Coordinates of C-alpha atoms in Angstrom, one line a residue:
Chain A
X1 CA 198.7 194.4 125.9
X2 CA 197.9 190.8 125.9
X3 CA 201.4 189.3 125.8
X4 CA 202.5 187.2 128.7
X5 CA 204.6 188.9 131.2
X6 CA 206.4 186.0 132.7
X7 CA 209.5 185.9 130.6
X8 CA 210.4 189.6 131.1
X9 CA 209.8 189.4 134.8
X10 CA 212.5 186.9 135.8
X11 CA 215.6 188.8 134.6
X12 CA 214.3 192.1 135.9
X13 CA 213.9 190.5 139.3
X14 CA 217.5 189.2 139.4
X15 CA 218.9 192.6 138.4
X16 CA 216.8 194.3 141.1
X17 CA 217.8 191.7 143.7
X18 CA 221.5 192.2 143.0
X19 CA 221.5 196.0 143.3
X20 CA 218.9 197.0 145.8
X21 CA 217.3 195.6 148.9
X22 CA 214.7 192.9 147.9
X23 CA 211.8 194.7 146.4
X24 CA 209.1 193.3 144.1
X25 CA 209.8 194.6 140.6
X26 CA 206.8 194.6 138.4
X27 CA 207.0 193.2 134.8
X28 CA 205.4 194.8 131.8
X29 CA 201.7 195.0 131.9
X30 CA 201.6 194.4 135.7
X31 CA 200.5 197.0 138.1
X32 CA 200.7 197.5 141.8
X33 CA 197.8 196.3 143.8
X34 CA 196.6 199.9 144.3
X35 CA 196.5 200.6 140.6
X36 CA 194.7 197.4 140.0
X37 CA 192.1 198.3 142.6
X38 CA 191.7 201.8 141.2
X39 CA 191.1 200.3 137.7
X40 CA 188.5 198.0 139.0
X41 CA 186.9 200.8 141.0
X42 CA 186.6 203.1 138.0
X43 CA 185.3 200.4 135.8
X44 CA 182.8 199.2 138.3
X45 CA 181.6 202.8 138.8
X46 CA 181.3 203.3 135.0
X47 CA 179.5 200.0 134.6
X48 CA 177.0 201.0 137.3
X49 CA 176.4 204.3 135.5
X50 CA 176.0 202.4 132.2
X51 CA 173.7 199.9 133.7
X52 CA 171.5 201.9 136.0
X53 CA 169.2 203.8 133.7
X54 CA 168.3 200.6 131.9
X55 CA 167.9 198.6 135.1
X56 CA 165.8 201.4 136.5
X57 CA 163.5 201.2 133.5
X58 CA 163.1 197.5 134.0
X59 CA 162.3 198.0 137.6
X60 CA 159.7 200.7 136.9
X61 CA 158.1 198.6 134.4
X62 CA 157.0 196.2 137.2
X63 CA 155.1 198.9 139.1
X64 CA 151.4 198.7 138.3
X65 CA 150.5 202.3 138.8
X66 CA 151.3 205.0 136.3
X67 CA 152.9 207.3 138.9
X68 CA 155.0 204.7 140.5
X69 CA 158.1 206.3 139.0
X70 CA 157.7 209.1 141.5
X71 CA 157.8 206.8 144.6
X72 CA 159.7 203.8 143.5
X73 CA 160.0 202.4 147.0
X74 CA 156.4 201.2 146.8
X75 CA 157.0 199.0 143.8
X76 CA 158.9 196.4 145.8
X77 CA 155.8 195.3 147.6
X78 CA 153.5 195.1 144.6
X79 CA 155.7 193.9 141.7
X80 CA 153.7 192.5 138.9
X81 CA 153.9 191.7 135.2
X82 CA 150.4 193.3 134.6
X83 CA 151.9 196.1 132.5
X84 CA 153.5 193.6 130.1
X85 CA 150.2 191.6 129.9
X86 CA 148.3 194.8 129.2
X87 CA 150.8 196.1 126.6
X88 CA 150.8 192.8 124.7
X89 CA 147.1 192.3 124.8
X90 CA 145.4 195.7 124.8
X91 CA 147.6 198.1 122.9
X92 CA 148.9 198.4 119.4
X93 CA 152.1 196.7 120.3
X94 CA 152.0 194.1 117.6
X95 CA 151.0 196.7 115.0
X96 CA 154.0 198.7 115.9
X97 CA 156.2 195.7 115.9
X98 CA 155.0 194.9 112.4
X99 CA 155.6 198.5 111.1
X100 CA 159.0 198.6 112.7
X101 CA 160.0 195.3 111.2
X102 CA 158.6 196.1 107.7
X103 CA 160.3 199.5 107.6
X104 CA 163.6 198.4 109.1
X105 CA 163.9 195.2 107.1
X106 CA 162.9 197.0 103.9
X107 CA 165.5 199.6 104.4
X108 CA 168.1 196.9 105.3
X109 CA 167.5 194.8 102.2
X110 CA 167.4 197.7 99.7
X111 CA 170.3 199.4 101.4
X112 CA 172.6 196.5 101.3
X113 CA 171.7 195.3 97.9
X114 CA 172.1 198.6 96.2
X115 CA 175.2 199.6 98.1
X116 CA 177.2 196.4 97.7
X117 CA 178.5 196.9 94.2
X118 CA 179.4 200.5 94.9
X119 CA 181.4 199.5 98.0
X120 CA 183.3 197.1 95.8
X121 CA 183.9 199.6 93.1
X122 CA 185.3 202.2 95.5
X123 CA 187.4 199.6 97.2
X124 CA 189.0 198.2 94.1
X125 CA 188.8 200.6 91.3
X126 CA 190.2 204.0 90.7
X127 CA 188.1 205.9 88.2
X128 CA 187.6 209.5 87.3
X129 CA 185.1 210.9 89.8
X130 CA 186.2 208.5 92.6
X131 CA 187.2 211.2 95.0
X132 CA 183.9 213.1 94.3
X133 CA 181.9 210.0 95.0
X134 CA 183.7 209.4 98.3
X135 CA 183.0 213.0 99.2
X136 CA 179.3 212.7 98.4
X137 CA 179.1 209.5 100.5
X138 CA 180.6 211.4 103.4
X139 CA 178.4 214.5 102.9
X140 CA 175.2 212.4 102.9
X141 CA 176.2 211.5 106.5
X142 CA 175.9 215.2 107.4
X143 CA 172.4 215.8 106.2
X144 CA 170.6 217.2 109.1
X145 CA 167.0 215.9 109.0
X146 CA 165.9 219.5 108.5
X147 CA 167.4 219.7 105.0
X148 CA 165.4 216.7 103.7
X149 CA 162.4 216.5 105.8
X150 CA 160.4 219.4 104.3
X151 CA 161.1 218.6 100.6
X152 CA 160.6 214.9 101.3
X153 CA 157.3 215.6 103.0
X154 CA 156.1 217.6 100.0
X155 CA 157.3 215.1 97.5
X156 CA 155.8 212.2 99.3
X157 CA 152.5 213.9 99.8
X158 CA 152.4 214.6 96.1
X159 CA 153.0 210.9 95.4
X160 CA 150.5 209.9 98.1
X161 CA 153.2 208.1 100.1
X162 CA 152.6 209.8 103.4
X163 CA 151.5 207.3 106.0
X164 CA 152.8 204.6 103.8
X165 CA 155.5 202.0 104.7
X166 CA 157.2 202.3 101.3
X167 CA 157.4 206.1 101.6
X168 CA 159.2 205.7 104.9
X169 CA 161.6 203.1 103.5
X170 CA 162.5 205.4 100.6
X171 CA 163.2 208.2 103.0
X172 CA 165.5 205.9 105.1
X173 CA 167.3 204.7 102.0
X174 CA 168.5 208.2 101.5
X175 CA 170.7 207.7 104.5
X176 CA 171.1 203.9 104.6
X177 CA 172.4 203.5 101.0
X178 CA 175.4 205.8 101.2
X179 CA 176.1 204.6 104.7
X180 CA 176.1 200.9 103.7
X181 CA 178.4 201.7 100.7
X182 CA 180.8 203.4 103.1
X183 CA 180.7 200.5 105.5
X184 CA 181.1 197.9 102.8
X185 CA 184.0 199.7 101.2
X186 CA 185.8 199.4 104.6
X187 CA 185.0 195.7 104.7
X188 CA 186.0 195.0 101.1
X189 CA 189.3 196.7 101.7
X190 CA 190.1 194.0 104.2
X191 CA 189.7 191.2 101.6
X192 CA 193.1 190.6 100.0
X193 CA 193.3 191.9 96.4
X194 CA 195.1 188.7 95.4
X195 CA 191.7 187.0 95.4
X196 CA 190.5 189.4 92.7
X197 CA 193.7 188.8 90.7
X198 CA 193.3 185.1 90.9
X199 CA 189.7 185.4 89.7
X200 CA 190.7 187.6 86.8
X201 CA 193.5 185.2 85.8
X202 CA 191.0 182.5 85.7
X203 CA 189.0 184.5 83.3
X204 CA 186.3 186.1 85.4
X205 CA 185.0 189.5 84.5
X206 CA 185.0 192.1 87.3
X207 CA 181.3 191.4 87.9
X208 CA 182.0 187.7 88.0
X209 CA 184.8 188.2 90.5
X210 CA 182.5 190.3 92.6
X211 CA 179.5 188.0 92.6
X212 CA 181.3 184.6 92.8
X213 CA 184.3 185.4 94.9
X214 CA 184.0 188.5 96.9
X215 CA 180.3 188.5 97.9
X216 CA 180.5 185.1 99.6
X217 CA 183.6 186.2 101.4
X218 CA 182.1 189.4 102.5
X219 CA 179.1 187.9 104.2
X220 CA 180.1 189.1 107.6
X221 CA 180.5 192.6 106.2
X222 CA 177.2 192.5 104.6
X223 CA 175.6 191.4 107.8
X224 CA 177.2 194.3 109.6
X225 CA 176.0 196.8 107.1
X226 CA 172.6 195.3 107.2
X227 CA 172.5 195.4 110.9
X228 CA 173.6 199.0 111.0
X229 CA 170.9 200.1 108.6
X230 CA 168.4 198.0 110.5
X231 CA 169.3 199.7 113.8
X232 CA 169.3 203.2 112.2
X233 CA 165.9 202.7 110.6
X234 CA 164.5 201.1 113.8
X235 CA 165.5 203.9 116.1
X236 CA 164.8 206.9 113.8
X237 CA 162.4 209.3 115.3
X238 CA 161.9 212.5 113.3
X239 CA 160.8 211.1 109.9
X240 CA 158.8 208.4 111.5
X241 CA 156.8 210.8 113.7
X242 CA 156.2 213.2 110.8
X243 CA 155.3 210.8 108.0
X244 CA 153.3 208.1 109.8
X245 CA 149.9 209.4 110.8
X246 CA 147.7 206.4 111.7
X247 CA 148.5 204.8 115.0
X248 CA 148.5 201.3 113.6
X249 CA 151.3 202.3 111.4
X250 CA 153.5 203.8 114.0
X251 CA 157.0 202.4 114.5
X252 CA 158.1 201.8 118.1
X253 CA 159.9 205.1 118.2
X254 CA 156.6 206.9 117.6
X255 CA 154.3 204.5 119.3
X256 CA 156.2 204.8 122.6
X257 CA 155.6 208.6 122.6
X258 CA 151.9 208.0 122.2
X259 CA 151.6 206.7 125.7
X260 CA 152.3 210.2 126.9
X261 CA 149.6 212.6 125.7
X262 CA 148.7 216.0 127.1
X263 CA 146.0 214.6 129.4
X264 CA 147.4 211.2 130.5
X265 CA 150.8 209.7 130.9
X266 CA 150.8 205.9 131.1
X267 CA 154.4 205.7 132.1
X268 CA 154.1 202.2 133.5
X269 CA 153.0 200.9 130.1
X270 CA 155.6 203.0 128.4
X271 CA 158.3 201.4 130.6
X272 CA 157.1 197.9 129.9
X273 CA 157.0 198.5 126.1
X274 CA 160.4 200.1 126.2
X275 CA 161.8 197.0 127.9
X276 CA 160.0 194.7 125.4
X277 CA 161.7 196.6 122.6
X278 CA 165.1 197.0 124.1
X279 CA 165.8 193.4 125.1
X280 CA 165.7 191.7 121.7
X281 CA 167.5 194.6 120.0
X282 CA 170.3 194.7 122.6
X283 CA 170.6 190.9 122.5
X284 CA 171.1 191.1 118.8
X285 CA 173.4 194.0 119.1
X286 CA 175.8 192.1 121.3
X287 CA 176.2 189.5 118.7
X288 CA 177.6 191.9 116.2
X289 CA 179.0 194.8 118.1
X290 CA 182.6 194.0 117.6
X291 CA 182.3 193.9 113.8
X292 CA 180.3 197.1 113.8
X293 CA 183.2 199.1 114.8
X294 CA 185.7 197.5 112.5
X295 CA 183.5 198.2 109.6
X296 CA 182.7 201.7 110.6
X297 CA 186.2 202.9 111.3
X298 CA 187.9 201.0 108.5
X299 CA 185.8 202.9 106.0
X300 CA 186.8 206.2 107.5
X301 CA 190.5 205.7 108.0
X302 CA 191.2 204.6 104.5
X303 CA 188.8 206.9 102.8
Chain B
X1 CA 191.3 196.1 81.1
X2 CA 192.7 195.5 84.5
X3 CA 190.5 198.0 86.3
X4 CA 189.5 195.7 89.0
X5 CA 192.9 195.4 90.4
X6 CA 194.8 198.4 89.3
X7 CA 195.2 199.4 92.9
X8 CA 197.0 196.2 93.7
X9 CA 199.5 196.7 90.8
X10 CA 200.2 200.2 92.1
X11 CA 199.2 201.9 88.8
X12 CA 198.0 205.5 89.3
X13 CA 196.2 207.8 87.1
X14 CA 198.8 210.2 85.7
X15 CA 201.3 207.5 85.0
X16 CA 200.3 207.7 81.4
X17 CA 202.7 209.9 79.5
X18 CA 201.2 211.2 76.2
X19 CA 197.9 213.0 76.6
X20 CA 195.5 212.1 73.8
X21 CA 192.7 214.3 72.5
X22 CA 189.4 214.8 74.4
X23 CA 187.2 212.5 72.2
X24 CA 189.8 209.8 72.5
X25 CA 190.2 210.2 76.2
X26 CA 186.4 209.9 76.7
X27 CA 186.3 206.8 74.7
X28 CA 189.3 205.3 76.5
X29 CA 187.9 206.3 79.8
X30 CA 184.6 204.7 79.0
X31 CA 186.3 201.5 77.9
X32 CA 188.6 201.4 80.8
X33 CA 186.1 202.4 83.5
X34 CA 182.7 201.2 82.4
X35 CA 182.8 198.4 84.9
X36 CA 183.3 200.9 87.7
X37 CA 180.5 203.2 86.5
X38 CA 178.1 200.3 86.0
X39 CA 178.8 199.2 89.6
X40 CA 178.3 202.6 91.1
X41 CA 175.2 203.3 89.0
X42 CA 172.6 202.0 91.6
X43 CA 174.0 204.2 94.3
X44 CA 174.3 207.1 91.9
X45 CA 170.6 206.7 91.1
X46 CA 169.5 206.4 94.7
X47 CA 171.6 209.5 95.7
X48 CA 170.3 211.4 92.7
X49 CA 166.6 210.6 93.2
X50 CA 166.4 210.4 97.0
X51 CA 169.0 213.0 98.0
X52 CA 169.9 215.4 95.3
X53 CA 166.4 215.9 94.0
X54 CA 164.9 216.7 97.4
X55 CA 167.9 218.8 98.2
X56 CA 167.3 220.9 95.0
X57 CA 163.7 221.1 95.8
X58 CA 164.4 222.1 99.3
X59 CA 166.8 224.8 98.0
X60 CA 164.0 226.1 95.9
X61 CA 161.6 226.1 98.9
X62 CA 164.1 228.3 100.8
X63 CA 163.7 230.9 98.1
X64 CA 159.9 231.0 98.6
X65 CA 157.6 231.8 101.4
X66 CA 156.0 228.3 101.5
X67 CA 154.2 227.3 104.7
X68 CA 151.4 224.8 105.3
X69 CA 148.7 227.4 104.5
X70 CA 149.9 228.1 101.0
X71 CA 151.4 224.8 99.9
X72 CA 149.5 222.4 97.7
X73 CA 147.3 220.2 99.8
X74 CA 144.2 218.2 99.8
X75 CA 141.3 218.9 102.1
X76 CA 138.6 216.3 101.7
X77 CA 138.0 216.1 98.0
X78 CA 139.3 219.5 97.2
X79 CA 142.7 219.9 95.8
X80 CA 144.2 223.3 96.6
X81 CA 147.0 224.6 94.4
X82 CA 150.1 225.9 95.9
X83 CA 150.1 229.7 96.1
X84 CA 153.5 230.5 97.7
X85 CA 155.7 232.9 95.8
X86 CA 159.3 233.5 95.1
X87 CA 161.0 235.8 97.6
X88 CA 164.6 235.4 96.7
X89 CA 167.1 235.3 99.6
X90 CA 164.7 236.9 102.1
X91 CA 164.5 233.8 104.3
X92 CA 168.3 233.7 104.8
X93 CA 168.5 237.4 105.4
X94 CA 165.7 237.1 107.9
X95 CA 167.3 234.2 109.7
X96 CA 170.8 235.6 109.8
X97 CA 170.2 239.3 110.4
X98 CA 166.5 239.9 110.6
X99 CA 165.0 241.5 113.8
X100 CA 164.6 238.1 115.5
X101 CA 167.9 236.8 114.3
X102 CA 169.6 236.6 117.7
X103 CA 166.6 235.1 119.5
X104 CA 166.0 232.5 116.9
X105 CA 169.2 231.7 115.1
X106 CA 172.3 233.0 116.8
X107 CA 171.4 232.0 120.3
X108 CA 170.6 228.5 119.1
X109 CA 173.8 228.5 117.0
X110 CA 176.0 229.3 120.0
X111 CA 174.3 226.7 122.0
X112 CA 174.7 224.1 119.2
X113 CA 178.4 224.8 119.0
X114 CA 178.7 224.5 122.8
X115 CA 176.7 221.4 122.8
X116 CA 178.7 219.7 120.1
X117 CA 182.1 220.7 121.6
X118 CA 181.2 219.6 125.1
X119 CA 179.5 216.4 124.1
X120 CA 182.2 215.3 121.7
X121 CA 184.9 216.3 124.2
X122 CA 183.3 214.3 127.0
X123 CA 182.7 211.3 124.6
X124 CA 186.2 211.3 123.6
X125 CA 188.0 211.7 126.9
X126 CA 185.7 209.4 128.9
X127 CA 185.8 206.9 126.0
X128 CA 189.6 207.1 125.8
X129 CA 189.9 206.7 129.6
X130 CA 187.7 203.6 129.7
X131 CA 189.4 202.1 126.6
X132 CA 192.8 202.5 128.3
X133 CA 191.5 200.8 131.4
X134 CA 190.0 198.0 129.4
X135 CA 193.2 197.5 127.4
X136 CA 195.1 196.4 130.5
X137 CA 195.4 192.8 131.6
X138 CA 192.6 192.8 134.1
X139 CA 190.4 190.2 135.5
X140 CA 186.9 190.4 134.1
X141 CA 187.6 192.9 131.4
X142 CA 185.3 191.2 128.8
X143 CA 182.5 191.4 131.4
X144 CA 183.2 195.1 131.9
X145 CA 183.3 195.8 128.2
X146 CA 179.9 194.0 127.7
X147 CA 178.3 196.1 130.3
X148 CA 179.8 199.4 129.2
X149 CA 178.5 198.8 125.7
X150 CA 175.0 198.6 127.0
X151 CA 174.0 202.3 126.4
X152 CA 174.9 201.8 122.8
X153 CA 173.0 198.6 122.4
X154 CA 169.7 199.9 123.7
X155 CA 167.8 202.1 121.1
X156 CA 168.1 205.8 121.9
X157 CA 164.4 206.4 122.0
X158 CA 164.1 203.8 124.8
X159 CA 167.0 205.1 126.9
X160 CA 165.8 208.7 126.7
X161 CA 162.5 207.7 128.2
X162 CA 164.3 205.9 130.9
X163 CA 166.2 209.1 131.7
X164 CA 163.1 211.1 131.6
X165 CA 161.7 209.0 134.5
X166 CA 164.9 209.5 136.4
X167 CA 165.1 213.2 135.8
X168 CA 161.5 214.0 136.6
X169 CA 160.9 216.4 139.4
X170 CA 160.5 213.7 142.1
X171 CA 162.3 211.0 140.2
X172 CA 165.1 208.9 141.5
X173 CA 167.9 211.4 140.9
X174 CA 166.2 214.2 142.8
X175 CA 165.1 211.8 145.6
X176 CA 168.7 210.7 146.0
X177 CA 169.9 214.3 146.0
X178 CA 167.3 215.2 148.5
X179 CA 168.2 212.3 150.7
X180 CA 171.8 213.6 150.6
X181 CA 170.5 217.0 151.5
X182 CA 171.7 218.5 148.2
X183 CA 169.8 220.9 146.1
X184 CA 167.3 219.3 143.7
X185 CA 167.4 221.2 140.4
X186 CA 164.4 221.2 138.1
X187 CA 166.2 219.1 135.4
X188 CA 163.5 219.3 132.8
X189 CA 162.2 222.8 133.4
X190 CA 165.0 225.2 134.1
X191 CA 167.0 226.3 131.0
X192 CA 170.4 225.7 132.5
X193 CA 169.5 222.3 133.9
X194 CA 167.8 221.4 130.7
X195 CA 171.0 221.9 128.8
X196 CA 172.9 220.2 131.5
X197 CA 170.6 217.1 131.3
X198 CA 170.7 217.0 127.5
X199 CA 174.5 216.9 127.6
X200 CA 174.5 214.3 130.3
X201 CA 172.1 212.0 128.5
X202 CA 173.9 212.4 125.2
X203 CA 177.2 211.8 126.8
X204 CA 175.8 208.6 128.4
X205 CA 174.6 207.5 125.0
X206 CA 177.7 208.4 123.0
X207 CA 180.6 207.1 125.1
X208 CA 180.3 203.4 124.3
X209 CA 180.9 204.0 120.6
X210 CA 184.1 206.0 121.2
X211 CA 185.2 203.5 123.8
X212 CA 184.9 200.5 121.6
X213 CA 186.4 202.3 118.6
X214 CA 189.4 203.5 120.6
X215 CA 189.8 200.1 122.2
X216 CA 190.0 198.7 118.7
X217 CA 192.6 201.3 117.9
X218 CA 194.6 200.5 121.0
X219 CA 194.7 196.8 120.3
X220 CA 196.0 197.5 116.8
X221 CA 199.1 199.3 118.1
X222 CA 202.1 197.1 117.8
X223 CA 203.2 195.9 121.2
X224 CA 206.9 195.9 120.3
X225 CA 206.7 199.7 120.1
X226 CA 205.9 199.7 123.8
X227 CA 208.7 197.3 124.5
X228 CA 211.2 199.4 122.5
X229 CA 210.2 202.7 124.2
X230 CA 210.4 201.1 127.6
X231 CA 213.9 199.9 126.7
X232 CA 214.8 203.5 125.9
X233 CA 213.6 204.4 129.4
X234 CA 210.3 206.0 128.5
X235 CA 208.0 206.4 131.5
X236 CA 204.2 205.7 131.4
X237 CA 203.3 209.2 130.4
X238 CA 205.9 209.3 127.7
X239 CA 204.8 205.9 126.3
X240 CA 201.2 207.3 126.2
X241 CA 202.3 210.5 124.6
X242 CA 204.7 209.2 122.0
X243 CA 203.3 205.7 121.3
X244 CA 199.7 205.5 122.2
X245 CA 198.4 208.8 120.9
X246 CA 200.2 208.7 117.5
X247 CA 199.0 205.1 117.2
X248 CA 195.4 206.2 117.7
X249 CA 195.6 209.0 115.2
X250 CA 193.8 207.6 112.3
X251 CA 191.0 206.0 114.4
X252 CA 190.5 209.0 116.5
X253 CA 190.4 211.5 113.7
X254 CA 187.7 209.4 112.1
X255 CA 185.6 208.9 115.2
X256 CA 185.9 212.5 116.2
X257 CA 184.7 213.6 112.8
X258 CA 181.8 211.2 112.9
X259 CA 181.1 212.2 116.5
X260 CA 180.9 215.9 115.6
X261 CA 178.6 215.2 112.6
X262 CA 176.3 213.0 114.7
X263 CA 176.2 215.3 117.7
X264 CA 175.7 218.4 115.6
X265 CA 172.7 216.6 114.0
X266 CA 171.6 214.8 117.1
X267 CA 167.8 214.9 117.0
X268 CA 166.4 212.1 119.1
X269 CA 167.9 213.0 122.5
X270 CA 166.7 216.6 122.7
X271 CA 163.5 216.0 120.9
X272 CA 162.5 213.1 123.1
X273 CA 163.8 214.6 126.3
X274 CA 161.9 217.9 126.1
X275 CA 159.4 217.7 123.2
X276 CA 158.2 221.3 122.6
X277 CA 158.7 222.4 126.1
X278 CA 162.2 223.8 126.0
X279 CA 162.7 226.5 123.4
X280 CA 166.1 227.4 124.8
X281 CA 167.5 224.0 125.0
X282 CA 166.8 223.2 121.3
X283 CA 169.8 222.9 119.1
X284 CA 169.5 224.1 115.5
X285 CA 168.3 220.8 114.2
X286 CA 165.4 220.4 116.6
X287 CA 164.7 224.0 116.3
X288 CA 164.4 223.7 112.5
X289 CA 162.2 220.7 112.9
X290 CA 160.0 222.7 115.3
X291 CA 159.6 225.5 112.8
X292 CA 158.6 223.1 110.0
X293 CA 156.5 220.6 111.9
X294 CA 156.0 221.6 115.5
X295 CA 153.9 224.7 115.1
X296 CA 150.9 226.0 113.2
X297 CA 151.2 227.2 110.5
X298 CA 154.1 225.1 109.5
X299 CA 156.9 227.3 108.2
X300 CA 158.3 225.1 105.5
X301 CA 160.5 227.7 103.9
X302 CA 162.3 228.8 107.0
X303 CA 162.7 225.2 108.2
X304 CA 164.4 224.3 104.9
X305 CA 166.5 227.4 105.0
X306 CA 167.8 226.3 108.5
X307 CA 168.5 222.9 107.0
X308 CA 170.6 224.3 104.2
X309 CA 172.5 226.5 106.6
X310 CA 173.2 223.6 108.9
X311 CA 174.5 221.5 106.0
X312 CA 176.7 224.4 104.8
X313 CA 178.2 224.7 108.3
X314 CA 179.0 221.0 108.4
X315 CA 180.5 220.9 104.9
X316 CA 182.7 223.9 105.5
X317 CA 183.8 222.4 108.8
X318 CA 184.5 219.0 107.4
X319 CA 186.6 220.5 104.5
X320 CA 188.7 222.4 106.9
X321 CA 189.0 219.4 109.2
X322 CA 190.2 217.2 106.5
X323 CA 192.6 219.8 105.1
X324 CA 194.0 220.2 108.6
X325 CA 194.4 216.5 109.0
X326 CA 196.2 216.2 105.7
X327 CA 198.5 219.0 106.5
X328 CA 199.4 217.4 109.8
X329 CA 200.0 214.1 108.2
X330 CA 202.4 215.6 105.7
X331 CA 204.3 217.3 108.6
X332 CA 204.5 213.9 110.3
X333 CA 205.8 212.4 107.1
X334 CA 208.6 215.0 106.6

């Protein structure tokens, strides 16, 4: 409700003034002071709840001792960036960064490239098997990791791809590719069909229309699909912790767990690493979050 | 050959009147649709090789007694051949009505259903409430929105560790409760509180997605509908009931379906929150993972069988859900 309320307010006030004792009549979209306060109250509370666990993690990461999370009051007096220095210099942080980036970017590139044409085909063309394909794309969203993880493990170990970046990328593609196709269909649906018609009238083949006209227009959609598969691959835990065995090849999701072993829990280092991972990812996320939802729900509502 | 735009011209399959013979139809179909098939080929290959083949292989595994002791493996330089054998449907029978069926499958099944229902319910209602608040004219609403999206922006594996610090025995939550002279539950040890914490953390993680999606839905509702209903004397509740809710229909049916699928299969939250320490708080997905990879010997066959059962549950559910949606839509149209 973003329309201005001024025009509707004036006549309402006159009517009210003529019939009843002078009383403030509210226009559309305006609320009483109490309702406004209540809204602010609820939103502030919700914001605090949303913010607190993350802020707490940041705060704990400044405490030098590994048990500081149990008596946080003591951190105030001895705040230090030592944890960060240690994580960056003396752990496998950069190895993990490298693995995470290789795996996530690999998944993103393959996912988007392979999925783009399909997204276009399902958006524009009706062919026998169309419904089945849409159904398959939806069903792949439902695969619990338990269905694929055992067979994948066996297949990959036969191919010697366990503890191998490429193996993990392949595994992630099984979810990323259908997902990107789904997202991209939603985005292509928002590009007017007249553009395709114009291209066809000018003598382009469907492929030509797709590559020369639609792909350049769909750049934001491609970015969203790419970002989504990046995030999904980046945050995946189960496959990564099963298929990556050597600690220099861990992704962050696995590496972070390695701070807590049975004997020793270096929670301060864990907190620092978590913050180092979370900040760039969240920053990036904020740039695209609005588009994410459009892409995601558009695909579903029209499917 | 206007395949690329036949949707725009409104042509449908079935508009053709005479029905030619099969050979002719195949040839026509090929000529008419080969562009489409060429374009979906890459995804078809990926799905075939990376999804259907492992699925078929997994299906086969569920019919054997494969575990990590009798599967093909390499120890040093020795290659050991697989020695597992075919056992038919024994695994399923064992899971569903074997002597340990209740302990292992049905108790987790019930908890998984409760988990999914409660989580998605909380996601949806909290998300809807916040979206309605954010959809008002309100000072600082962009700011609120940015903060409220935060739980979604931070990778799950990071936030779950943050929660683990907070929920620890003497962590901040219990310290605060203690300071208020309230009881301090053992969040990560006691079964009930484990489940409670898992739902709490997952709710925290999942609300932003619902909120942002529903906010998008709210903003797409035509404002004149509200004006018209107000002219007709509808009060706030009636406007919500007869304008807002129907306007959100398509968005909410999608996000609820996605939410159910994601929550049902939610692995990271429970796995990272408890590891192997909470057998009773495991949902089916994490339980299946534990059977396959969290114990020795690894029980590949049972784990895969759980996986197939999970997939079957979801597919059946989704088919009914979509049919139900379609029926409701037709009722609305009449």
